[in-house]
Coordinates of C-alpha atoms in Angstrom, one line a residue:
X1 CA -11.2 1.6 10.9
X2 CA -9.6 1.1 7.7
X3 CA -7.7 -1.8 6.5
X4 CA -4.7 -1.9 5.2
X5 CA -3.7 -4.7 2.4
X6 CA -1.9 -7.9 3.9
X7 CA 0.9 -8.3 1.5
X8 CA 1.7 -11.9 2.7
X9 CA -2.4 -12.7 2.3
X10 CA -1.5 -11.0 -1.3
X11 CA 0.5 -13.3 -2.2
X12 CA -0.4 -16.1 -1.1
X13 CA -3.8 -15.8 -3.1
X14 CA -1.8 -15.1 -6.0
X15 CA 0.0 -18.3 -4.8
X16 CA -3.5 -20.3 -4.9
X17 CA -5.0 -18.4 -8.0
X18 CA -2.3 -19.6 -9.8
X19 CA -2.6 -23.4 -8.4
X20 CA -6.2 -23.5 -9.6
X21 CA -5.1 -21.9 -13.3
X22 CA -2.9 -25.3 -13.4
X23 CA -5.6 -27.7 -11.3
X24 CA -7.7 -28.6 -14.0
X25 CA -10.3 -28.2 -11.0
X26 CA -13.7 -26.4 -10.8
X27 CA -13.8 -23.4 -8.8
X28 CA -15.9 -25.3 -6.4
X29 CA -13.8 -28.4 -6.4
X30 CA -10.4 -26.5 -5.8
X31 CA -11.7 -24.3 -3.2
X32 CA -13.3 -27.3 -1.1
X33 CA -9.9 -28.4 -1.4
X34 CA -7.8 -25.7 -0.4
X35 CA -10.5 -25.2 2.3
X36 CA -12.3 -21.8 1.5
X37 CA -15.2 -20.7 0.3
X38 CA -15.9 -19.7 -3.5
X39 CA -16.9 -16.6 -2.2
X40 CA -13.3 -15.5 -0.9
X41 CA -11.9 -17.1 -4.4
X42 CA -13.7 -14.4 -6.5
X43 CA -13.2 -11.7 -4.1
X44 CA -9.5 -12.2 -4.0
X45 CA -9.2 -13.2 -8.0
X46 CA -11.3 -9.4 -8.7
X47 CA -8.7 -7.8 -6.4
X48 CA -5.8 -9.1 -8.1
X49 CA -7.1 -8.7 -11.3
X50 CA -8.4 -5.0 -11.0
X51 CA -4.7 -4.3 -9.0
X52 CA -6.8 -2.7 -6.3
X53 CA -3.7 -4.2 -4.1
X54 CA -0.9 -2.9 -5.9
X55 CA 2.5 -3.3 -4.3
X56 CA 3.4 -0.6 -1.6
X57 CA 6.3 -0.3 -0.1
X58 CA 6.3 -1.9 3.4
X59 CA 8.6 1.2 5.2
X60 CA 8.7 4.7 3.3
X61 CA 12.1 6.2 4.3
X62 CA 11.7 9.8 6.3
X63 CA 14.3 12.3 7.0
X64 CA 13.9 14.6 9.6
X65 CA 15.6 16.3 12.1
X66 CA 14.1 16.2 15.6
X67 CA 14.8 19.8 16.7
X68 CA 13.0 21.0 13.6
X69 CA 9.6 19.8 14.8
X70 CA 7.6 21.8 17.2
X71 CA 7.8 20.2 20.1
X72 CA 9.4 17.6 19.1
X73 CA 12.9 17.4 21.7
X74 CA 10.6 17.5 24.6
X75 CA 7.8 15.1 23.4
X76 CA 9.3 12.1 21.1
X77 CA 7.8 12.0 17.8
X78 CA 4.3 10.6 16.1
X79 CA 3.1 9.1 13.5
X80 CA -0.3 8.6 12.3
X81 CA -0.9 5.7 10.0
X82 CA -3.5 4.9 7.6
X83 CA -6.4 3.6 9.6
X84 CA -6.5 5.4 12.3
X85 CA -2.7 4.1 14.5
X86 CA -0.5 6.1 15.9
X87 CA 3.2 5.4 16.9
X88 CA 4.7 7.3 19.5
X89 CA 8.4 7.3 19.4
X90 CA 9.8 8.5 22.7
X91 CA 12.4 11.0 23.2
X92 CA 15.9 9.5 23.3
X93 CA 14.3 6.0 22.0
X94 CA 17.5 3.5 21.5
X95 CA 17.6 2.0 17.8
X96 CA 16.6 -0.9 19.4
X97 CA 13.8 0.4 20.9
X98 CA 12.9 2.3 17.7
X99 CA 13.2 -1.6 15.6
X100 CA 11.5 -3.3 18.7
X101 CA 8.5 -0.6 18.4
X102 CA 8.3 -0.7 14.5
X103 CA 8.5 -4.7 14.6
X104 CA 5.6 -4.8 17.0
X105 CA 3.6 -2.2 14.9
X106 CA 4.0 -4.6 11.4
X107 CA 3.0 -7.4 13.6
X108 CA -0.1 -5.7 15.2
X109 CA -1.2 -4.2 11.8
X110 CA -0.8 -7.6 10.1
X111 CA -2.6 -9.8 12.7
X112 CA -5.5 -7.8 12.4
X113 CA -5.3 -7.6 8.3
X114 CA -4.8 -11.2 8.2
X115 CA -8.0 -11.9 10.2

């Protein structure tokens, strides 16, 4: 399954990247310091460098209306997501329940990102 880019774990490197530019520390010095391994320094300095984890935005606004879809009054609504998730919103989901289900899908997707 395919990742998608941890935008907190994003920044935070560029947080760290940009403590070692002022450090006056090896590499080696300043990541036994931080507590990582070199390795995960020049993977995550090439990454930000190269912009291979540009900025998305977290939500994309949609528009739709649910009698348009096929289906779609009698079955709820889903969404695939990079990577493989789905979301099934029910039919007749409260706004709560809508927040409640998209909270627990940003928290999901960025547990496992994050690990």
């Amino acid at each position: 399954m395919a990742r998608l880019p941890n935008p907190q774990l994003a920044q935070q490197w560029r947080e760290r990247l940009e403590r070692f530019a002022h450090s006056e520390l090896t590499i080696a010095e300043f990541c036994e310091l931080e507590g990582y391994l070199s390795a995960s320094f020049y993977q995550w300095r090439r990454k930000l460098r190269s912009g291979e984890l540009r900025k998305a935005p977290a939500f994309v606004p949609v528009d739709f209306n649910p009698s348009d879809l096929e289906g779609g009054a009698q079955r709820g609504v889903e969404i695939d997501l990079p990577g493989g998730a789905i979301v099934k919103v029910p039919v007749g989901a409260t706004m709560a329940e809508q927040r409640q289900l998209i909270e627990a899908v940003v928290q999901a997707t960025s547990a496992e990102v994050g690990s």
